[in-house]
Amino acid sequence: MDLIRVAKAHTTRKVNNVSVITRGVPHTGTLHLTPHHLIFRYGSPSSGAGASAKAGALMEMWITYPIIQSVTRLPMTSSGYSALRIRCRDFNFITFNFTSDRECRDVFESVRALTVGGSLEKLYAFYFNPPPPEKAVNGWKIYDALKEYERMGVGSRTKDWRISKINIDYAFCPTYPAYLVVPSNISDNVLHYAGKYRSRSRIPVLTYLHPVNNCTITRSSQPLTGIKGNRSPQDEKLVAAIFTSTQASSFTQANPDDDSPTQSSTSLNNPECTTSSATKPSQIVYGAQQRNLIVDARPTVNAYAMQAMGLGSENMDNYRGCQKQYLGIDNIHVMRDSLAKVVEAIKDSDVTPLPPNRELLARSGWLKHIGLMLDGTHTIVRQVAVEHSHVLIHCSDGWDRTSQLSALAQLCLDPYYRTIEGFMVLVEKDWLSFGHKFRDRSGFLSHDKWFTQVGGDSGAGNNSGSGSGGAANGLEQAFSQAKMFFTSQANGRASPATDADPDVESSSQGLSETKAKNSAPSGGVNVKEISPMFHQFLDATYQILHQYPTRFEFNERFLRRLLYHLYSCQYGTFLYNNEKERVVDYKVASRTRSVWDYFLGRRHMWVNEKYDRAEDSRDKGGWAVLFPRGVNHTRWWSESWCRTDEEMNGRYTAGWEDGGAELLSVGGFNKGIDDTDNDLTDLDEMSEFEAEATGVIPPATDGGLSSVVGGLGGLALAGLTNSLGKVAGIASGGVGIGSSDTKGAVGGSSLGGSPLGSRNESGRSSSTSPSPAPKTPEAQEAHSSPAPEVSQAEPKQKAERNDGQIEHPLQDLET
């Protein structure tokens, strides 16, 4: 074979006779290492149910390097294979098996060199050549701040607000947008002094002006209260001006019908309000008796703890005419640990006869965090839509939980943001322009600690230590892990995450950026800064979408693909931390493509067939509002975890989108080489073969080894391979393919591997598996359409261009 170690930036190497395990089914082919992707090519099945006449057509699996979360190299097994186990950020688990330990080691080192560290400018976004559907659009123009504020009515419908240019050169606040909307009676000089009282000068500014009652959502960072109870007259004046900005605005009441805030949705043409004595009975004054609210997203304890560091929360004695409410949403460290527990619970479910570990799923607290976020959103929406009051939102620095709550509230308040283009504008405004740290939170440049090797290095073809002794060691390791597991359960369910707020270190001006830059050359990213904040926002959006399926123009698949492209690094939209970095420092718009190009170029693929635009305007003059249901009403977004609804939510339910069973969503993995990007082969159609390959997952039995495996998830059972004969080549955290004479029920599967199955030309699975789960008539109809044919072509023609870059219409496939 060719030497795999990467010597030049434009080198493409390949390894022959590599076996990959996906969906519990092994495929043998060639692994290509390009500068930006791992590409695995293999032949489609030549026989089996549903096979077409074009048997043997080449299929492909594309894995972009930034989407790789971790790689574990396993030593040579008794069956003669050395394995790499890869976990992807889109929650797919893949195992590559090599016949030579040297090949395995070389690929491991090459992938690490191509993934860890370096500059963001090495990423695929700076080399990507878009296909024709994307060249016809320009997603960078989807958001214009001035036009969006004009749409809200700033400067036209109301004169209470003005657009300040105090930050036009990003000198006042580098993490804020260039244009800041502030009350008209507040001068830039007041803003200058108010900035000294807010962390990172992130003063309260407007993000949303309601088109009906002119109530507002503003956002900021925490004040610098400290133990001494510091205060700022300028900050207090600014907040007071915000909360009194619409008291003079009046509207005529359209209907006297009563609207209850407990309803799932309401119309603002029937507001709860009080008639002022100075106005006529036919006039309603919004804000005459407002109950304005400051929302601190943090737990109360965290907010008070920050005072010891010179930070904290507002002293309400200094902010009259409003109230404050803590939402109790945990910090980025708790969210990161929560995600890790979900991964631990689901990583083995695709290759064992057991569903995900439900206890670990519950202990992860993921749904609780999503529920608290939705409950907070409900509070904000009620204040604006029912109480006709203003809301100021902040957390610590105002770029994580604040972005989540602000964007979700606007999603519920404004039907425009529930359209495809409107949702793009919402993400651009409240996440990108207001400085969510996508680069730091996503960890695009990986870290050395995520690349691990199990056991010692052995030479190529060296099988020593993998015989009967290996079985004994595997059994001992299994019971050792079992003991650790049950001990951890006995010690309680408390999260080991610190209760400190996420920005204890970074709250000192500039400190976090310095640390991140210093850690980048050696480790790639600062792992303590990584957290799934945007993932949680998309999950919460899915929850609302599931609760109100007719009120969104976009479908679930739109959200899922957006989550994938957050990590694909194929587009420049999410690569940096704030507007200044994108516009001034790196000029991203002129050097990369926008992620919205991908969606606008295929707009018809994201349209929700159940969307009813009239739902938001059926009452004359009405403005429909959604009230999301939070804790105790959340469900697992099974498609985003690459699992079935039955596995994650405990029952088999009809999919809301297609009227049928919505199963796995990882079909985009395997494509024929000559597949074009005409709509990209529908990934929902691709789920057909995974549904058949998966089948009904039998429940766990009480007692016995199966229960132990189900409880532990990642339990190592390598030592039981030869003795039980049921599982071939399973090792701790990864897999080798079993020997050819193994008569096990599962051959060459991987604990933590994500079985994808093989898709032939007719879109059917060629793998043998348990009988598929029963489908409803709607589900059968939804999956009855044949998949596009796959034509055969030479691999080398599409593998690379002369300049060493990939030229393939499907380089952005969902992995």
Short mmCIF file of C-alpha atoms in Angstrom, two decimals, residues 281-595:
data_model
loop_
_atom_site.label_atom_id
_atom_site.label_comp_id
_atom_site.label_asym_id
_atom_site.label_seq_id
_atom_site.Cartn_x
_atom_site.Cartn_y
_atom_site.Cartn_z
CA PRO A 281 -62.86 54.12 26.64
CA SER A 282 -62.47 52.96 23.02
CA GLN A 283 -58.71 53.34 23.19
CA ILE A 284 -56.31 50.88 24.80
CA VAL A 285 -52.98 52.05 26.10
CA TYR A 286 -50.37 49.30 25.97
CA GLY A 287 -48.02 49.56 28.91
CA ALA A 288 -50.29 51.62 31.15
CA GLN A 289 -49.77 49.04 33.87
CA GLN A 290 -46.91 47.05 32.47
CA ARG A 291 -45.12 44.40 34.45
CA ASN A 292 -41.70 44.69 32.85
CA LEU A 293 -39.29 41.86 33.49
CA ILE A 294 -35.55 41.33 33.76
CA VAL A 295 -34.82 37.69 32.99
CA ASP A 296 -31.60 36.23 34.40
CA ALA A 297 -31.25 32.84 32.72
CA ARG A 298 -28.86 31.48 35.35
CA PRO A 299 -29.59 29.54 38.53
CA THR A 300 -29.90 31.92 41.47
CA VAL A 301 -26.88 30.42 43.24
CA ASN A 302 -24.68 30.94 40.20
CA ALA A 303 -25.69 34.57 39.87
CA TYR A 304 -24.92 35.30 43.53
CA ALA A 305 -21.62 33.41 43.30
CA MET A 306 -20.52 35.70 40.49
CA GLN A 307 -20.71 38.70 42.83
CA ALA A 308 -17.57 37.44 44.55
CA MET A 309 -15.76 38.01 41.26
CA GLY A 310 -17.04 41.53 40.77
CA LEU A 311 -19.97 40.47 38.58
CA GLY A 312 -23.49 39.42 39.54
CA SER A 313 -27.05 40.52 38.83
CA GLU A 314 -29.19 43.65 39.09
CA ASN A 315 -30.08 45.06 42.49
CA MET A 316 -33.78 45.60 41.98
CA ASP A 317 -33.81 48.48 44.44
CA ASN A 318 -32.07 50.45 41.71
CA TYR A 319 -34.32 49.34 38.84
CA ARG A 320 -37.81 50.57 39.63
CA GLY A 321 -40.97 49.58 37.79
CA CYS A 322 -39.86 46.05 36.93
CA GLN A 323 -39.27 42.62 38.38
CA LYS A 324 -36.52 40.03 38.01
CA GLN A 325 -36.85 36.30 37.48
CA TYR A 326 -34.16 33.60 37.52
CA LEU A 327 -34.78 30.73 35.10
CA GLY A 328 -32.32 28.22 36.55
CA ILE A 329 -30.76 27.17 33.22
CA ASP A 330 -27.37 25.58 33.83
CA ASN A 331 -24.06 26.66 32.35
CA ILE A 332 -22.07 25.37 29.39
CA HIS A 333 -20.15 22.82 31.48
CA VAL A 334 -23.33 21.11 32.68
CA MET A 335 -24.65 21.05 29.10
CA ARG A 336 -21.42 19.53 27.83
CA ASP A 337 -21.58 16.78 30.44
CA SER A 338 -25.24 16.21 29.66
CA LEU A 339 -24.43 15.63 26.00
CA ALA A 340 -21.63 13.24 26.94
CA LYS A 341 -24.09 11.16 28.97
CA VAL A 342 -26.51 10.98 26.06
CA VAL A 343 -23.69 9.75 23.83
CA GLU A 344 -22.77 7.16 26.43
CA ALA A 345 -26.36 5.93 26.43
CA ILE A 346 -26.81 5.65 22.67
CA LYS A 347 -23.36 4.67 21.42
CA ASP A 348 -24.00 0.91 21.51
CA SER A 349 -27.67 0.67 20.66
CA ASP A 350 -27.20 0.09 16.93
CA VAL A 351 -25.11 -3.06 17.28
CA THR A 352 -26.65 -4.74 20.28
CA PRO A 353 -30.15 -6.26 20.47
CA LEU A 354 -30.97 -3.73 23.15
CA PRO A 355 -32.34 -0.18 22.92
CA PRO A 356 -30.37 2.78 24.28
CA ASN A 357 -29.79 2.73 28.00
CA ARG A 358 -32.92 4.50 29.19
CA GLU A 359 -31.53 5.10 32.65
CA LEU A 360 -28.49 6.88 31.27
CA LEU A 361 -30.73 8.90 28.95
CA ALA A 362 -32.80 10.01 31.92
CA ARG A 363 -29.72 10.74 34.02
CA SER A 364 -28.25 12.89 31.26
CA GLY A 365 -30.78 15.60 32.08
CA TRP A 366 -30.91 16.62 28.41
CA LEU A 367 -34.69 16.79 28.18
CA LYS A 368 -34.84 18.66 31.49
CA HIS A 369 -32.48 21.30 30.13
CA ILE A 370 -34.54 21.63 26.93
CA GLY A 371 -37.71 21.82 29.02
CA LEU A 372 -36.35 24.60 31.23
CA MET A 373 -35.36 26.52 28.13
CA LEU A 374 -38.91 26.19 26.77
CA ASP A 375 -40.43 27.17 30.11
CA GLY A 376 -38.28 30.30 30.09
CA THR A 377 -39.38 30.99 26.54
CA HIS A 378 -43.01 30.65 27.63
CA THR A 379 -42.43 33.22 30.38
CA ILE A 380 -40.92 35.73 27.96
CA VAL A 381 -43.62 35.20 25.34
CA ARG A 382 -46.36 35.67 27.93
CA GLN A 383 -44.81 38.91 29.18
CA VAL A 384 -44.70 40.40 25.69
CA ALA A 385 -47.90 38.98 24.17
CA VAL A 386 -50.26 38.86 27.14
CA GLU A 387 -48.87 41.26 29.74
CA HIS A 388 -47.82 43.72 26.99
CA SER A 389 -44.57 44.33 28.82
CA HIS A 390 -40.90 44.65 27.98
CA VAL A 391 -38.33 41.94 28.72
CA LEU A 392 -34.57 42.30 29.21
CA ILE A 393 -32.68 39.00 28.94
CA HIS A 394 -29.16 38.20 30.06
CA CYS A 395 -27.08 35.36 31.46
CA SER A 396 -23.36 35.90 32.06
CA ASP A 397 -21.79 37.38 28.96
CA GLY A 398 -25.06 37.24 27.04
CA TRP A 399 -24.04 35.07 24.11
CA ASP A 400 -25.19 31.53 25.09
CA ARG A 401 -28.39 31.17 27.10
CA THR A 402 -29.40 34.69 26.12
CA SER A 403 -29.24 33.80 22.44
CA GLN A 404 -31.27 30.64 23.06
CA LEU A 405 -34.07 32.41 24.92
CA SER A 406 -34.17 35.49 22.73
CA ALA A 407 -34.35 33.52 19.48
CA LEU A 408 -36.92 31.02 20.78
CA ALA A 409 -39.16 33.79 22.10
CA GLN A 410 -39.12 35.58 18.75
CA LEU A 411 -39.83 32.29 17.02
CA CYS A 412 -43.03 32.01 19.07
CA LEU A 413 -44.01 35.67 18.83
CA ASP A 414 -43.43 36.42 15.15
CA PRO A 415 -44.75 34.19 12.32
CA TYR A 416 -42.11 35.64 10.00
CA TYR A 417 -39.38 33.79 11.89
CA ARG A 418 -41.28 30.55 11.35
CA THR A 419 -40.72 30.80 7.59
CA ILE A 420 -37.60 29.43 5.95
CA GLU A 421 -36.07 32.82 5.14
CA GLY A 422 -37.24 34.26 8.45
CA PHE A 423 -35.53 31.53 10.43
CA MET A 424 -32.30 32.25 8.55
CA VAL A 425 -32.62 35.92 9.48
CA LEU A 426 -33.27 34.99 13.11
CA VAL A 427 -30.10 32.87 13.29
CA GLU A 428 -28.08 35.60 11.61
CA LYS A 429 -29.37 38.27 13.97
CA ASP A 430 -29.56 36.68 17.40
CA TRP A 431 -26.77 34.12 17.08
CA LEU A 432 -24.24 35.38 14.57
CA SER A 433 -24.40 39.17 14.81
CA PHE A 434 -24.83 39.22 18.60
CA GLY A 435 -21.67 37.20 19.06
CA HIS A 436 -22.39 33.59 19.96
CA LYS A 437 -18.95 31.99 20.05
CA PHE A 438 -19.45 29.36 17.36
CA ARG A 439 -15.73 28.76 16.96
CA ASP A 440 -15.12 28.15 20.65
CA ARG A 441 -18.35 26.28 21.36
CA SER A 442 -18.00 23.93 18.37
CA GLY A 443 -14.33 22.96 18.60
CA PHE A 444 -13.76 22.73 14.86
CA LEU A 445 -10.01 22.17 15.21
CA SER A 446 -10.37 19.19 17.54
CA HIS A 447 -7.93 18.23 20.31
CA ASP A 448 -5.21 15.64 20.86
CA LYS A 449 -7.04 14.18 23.86
CA TRP A 450 -9.83 13.00 21.54
CA PHE A 451 -7.41 10.68 19.74
CA THR A 452 -6.64 7.68 21.92
CA GLN A 453 -4.92 4.33 21.51
CA VAL A 454 -5.87 1.23 23.45
CA GLY A 455 -3.02 -1.10 24.43
CA GLY A 456 0.56 -0.99 23.22
CA ASP A 457 1.81 -0.58 19.68
CA SER A 458 2.34 -3.84 17.89
CA GLY A 459 4.03 -4.40 14.60
CA ALA A 460 2.16 -5.11 11.43
CA GLY A 461 0.64 -8.52 11.51
CA ASN A 462 1.62 -9.15 15.11
CA ASN A 463 -1.22 -11.05 16.80
CA SER A 464 0.45 -11.67 20.10
CA GLY A 465 -1.63 -11.22 23.18
CA SER A 466 -4.94 -11.72 21.43
CA GLY A 467 -5.51 -15.42 22.02
CA SER A 468 -7.10 -17.07 25.05
CA GLY A 469 -5.30 -14.62 27.27
CA GLY A 470 -7.07 -11.84 25.43
CA ALA A 471 -10.41 -13.47 26.20
CA ALA A 472 -9.59 -13.64 29.89
CA ASN A 473 -8.44 -10.05 29.90
CA GLY A 474 -11.61 -8.98 28.12
CA LEU A 475 -13.80 -10.77 30.63
CA GLU A 476 -11.88 -9.22 33.51
CA GLN A 477 -12.18 -5.80 31.93
CA ALA A 478 -15.93 -6.29 31.45
CA PHE A 479 -16.57 -7.07 35.09
CA SER A 480 -14.23 -4.29 36.17
CA GLN A 481 -16.27 -1.80 34.19
CA ALA A 482 -19.46 -3.28 35.59
CA LYS A 483 -18.19 -2.71 39.12
CA MET A 484 -17.28 0.88 38.30
CA PHE A 485 -20.68 1.45 36.73
CA PHE A 486 -22.73 0.24 39.67
CA THR A 487 -20.45 2.02 42.13
CA SER A 488 -21.04 5.29 40.32
CA GLN A 489 -24.78 4.67 40.48
CA ALA A 490 -24.61 4.04 44.21
CA ASN A 491 -22.74 7.28 44.74
CA GLY A 492 -25.70 9.29 43.51
CA ARG A 493 -26.87 11.08 40.43
CA ALA A 494 -25.26 14.46 40.97
CA SER A 495 -23.45 15.92 38.00
CA PRO A 496 -19.71 16.26 38.47
CA ALA A 497 -19.85 19.52 36.59
CA THR A 498 -18.88 22.58 38.47
CA ASP A 499 -21.58 25.00 39.52
CA ALA A 500 -19.39 27.86 38.52
CA ASP A 501 -20.75 29.92 35.67
CA PRO A 502 -19.26 29.31 32.23
CA ASP A 503 -17.35 32.55 32.11
CA VAL A 504 -15.70 32.70 35.50
CA GLU A 505 -12.33 32.98 33.81
CA SER A 506 -13.46 34.72 30.68
CA SER A 507 -15.36 37.44 32.47
CA SER A 508 -12.11 39.29 32.89
CA GLN A 509 -11.85 41.30 29.73
CA GLY A 510 -10.02 39.45 26.97
CA LEU A 511 -8.78 36.58 29.12
CA SER A 512 -10.74 33.81 27.43
CA GLU A 513 -9.63 34.87 23.96
CA THR A 514 -6.01 34.87 25.06
CA LYS A 515 -6.31 31.41 26.57
CA ALA A 516 -8.05 30.06 23.48
CA LYS A 517 -5.35 31.41 21.18
CA ASN A 518 -2.59 30.06 23.38
CA SER A 519 -4.11 26.59 23.49
CA ALA A 520 -4.85 26.34 19.79
CA PRO A 521 -1.37 25.45 18.45
CA SER A 522 -0.88 22.46 20.74
CA GLY A 523 -4.37 21.17 21.37
CA GLY A 524 -6.52 22.70 18.64
CA VAL A 525 -9.27 24.04 20.92
CA ASN A 526 -9.98 24.86 24.53
CA VAL A 527 -12.13 21.88 25.48
CA LYS A 528 -13.65 23.73 28.44
CA GLU A 529 -15.23 26.22 26.04
CA ILE A 530 -17.04 23.59 23.99
CA SER A 531 -20.76 23.21 24.59
CA PRO A 532 -23.82 22.24 22.47
CA MET A 533 -25.68 25.55 22.85
CA PHE A 534 -26.78 25.88 19.22
CA HIS A 535 -27.66 22.18 19.15
CA GLN A 536 -29.96 22.77 22.12
CA PHE A 537 -31.58 25.71 20.36
CA LEU A 538 -32.32 23.55 17.33
CA ASP A 539 -33.62 20.80 19.62
CA ALA A 540 -35.94 23.28 21.34
CA THR A 541 -37.09 24.52 17.94
CA TYR A 542 -37.89 20.93 17.02
CA GLN A 543 -39.97 20.61 20.20
CA ILE A 544 -42.08 23.63 19.23
CA LEU A 545 -42.29 22.36 15.67
CA HIS A 546 -43.54 19.02 16.95
CA GLN A 547 -46.10 20.73 19.18
CA TYR A 548 -47.32 23.02 16.36
CA PRO A 549 -46.68 21.13 13.11
CA THR A 550 -48.83 23.46 10.96
CA ARG A 551 -47.21 26.70 12.08
CA PHE A 552 -43.73 26.28 10.56
CA GLU A 553 -42.84 26.57 6.90
CA PHE A 554 -39.71 24.44 7.37
CA ASN A 555 -39.60 20.80 8.33
CA GLU A 556 -37.59 18.73 10.79
CA ARG A 557 -35.08 17.78 8.13
CA PHE A 558 -34.17 21.45 7.69
CA LEU A 559 -33.12 21.63 11.34
CA ARG A 560 -31.23 18.36 11.13
CA ARG A 561 -29.24 19.46 8.10
CA LEU A 562 -28.46 22.79 9.74
CA LEU A 563 -27.06 20.92 12.73
CA TYR A 564 -24.92 18.80 10.41
CA HIS A 565 -23.51 21.83 8.58
CA LEU A 566 -22.65 23.48 11.86
CA TYR A 567 -19.86 20.91 12.08
CA SER A 568 -19.17 20.12 8.43
CA CYS A 569 -17.14 23.34 8.01
CA GLN A 570 -18.14 23.36 4.37
CA TYR A 571 -19.43 26.92 4.69
CA GLY A 572 -18.01 29.98 6.39
CA THR A 573 -21.12 31.04 8.29
CA PHE A 574 -20.34 29.39 11.63
CA LEU A 575 -16.54 29.43 11.64
CA TYR A 576 -15.94 32.50 13.82
CA ASN A 577 -17.11 33.98 17.10
CA ASN A 578 -18.61 37.33 16.16
CA GLU A 579 -19.44 39.78 13.43
CA LYS A 580 -16.15 41.63 13.74
CA GLU A 581 -14.14 38.47 13.08
CA ARG A 582 -16.27 37.55 10.08
CA VAL A 583 -16.48 41.01 8.52
CA VAL A 584 -13.26 42.82 9.44
CA ASP A 585 -10.62 40.31 10.50
CA TYR A 586 -11.17 37.43 8.05
CA LYS A 587 -13.58 38.81 5.41
CA VAL A 588 -15.44 35.52 5.32
CA ALA A 589 -18.14 36.61 2.85
CA SER A 590 -15.63 37.16 0.04
CA ARG A 591 -13.68 33.96 0.72
CA THR A 592 -16.31 31.33 1.53
CA ARG A 593 -19.89 30.43 0.74
CA SER A 594 -22.79 30.97 3.12
CA VAL A 595 -24.54 27.96 4.62
#
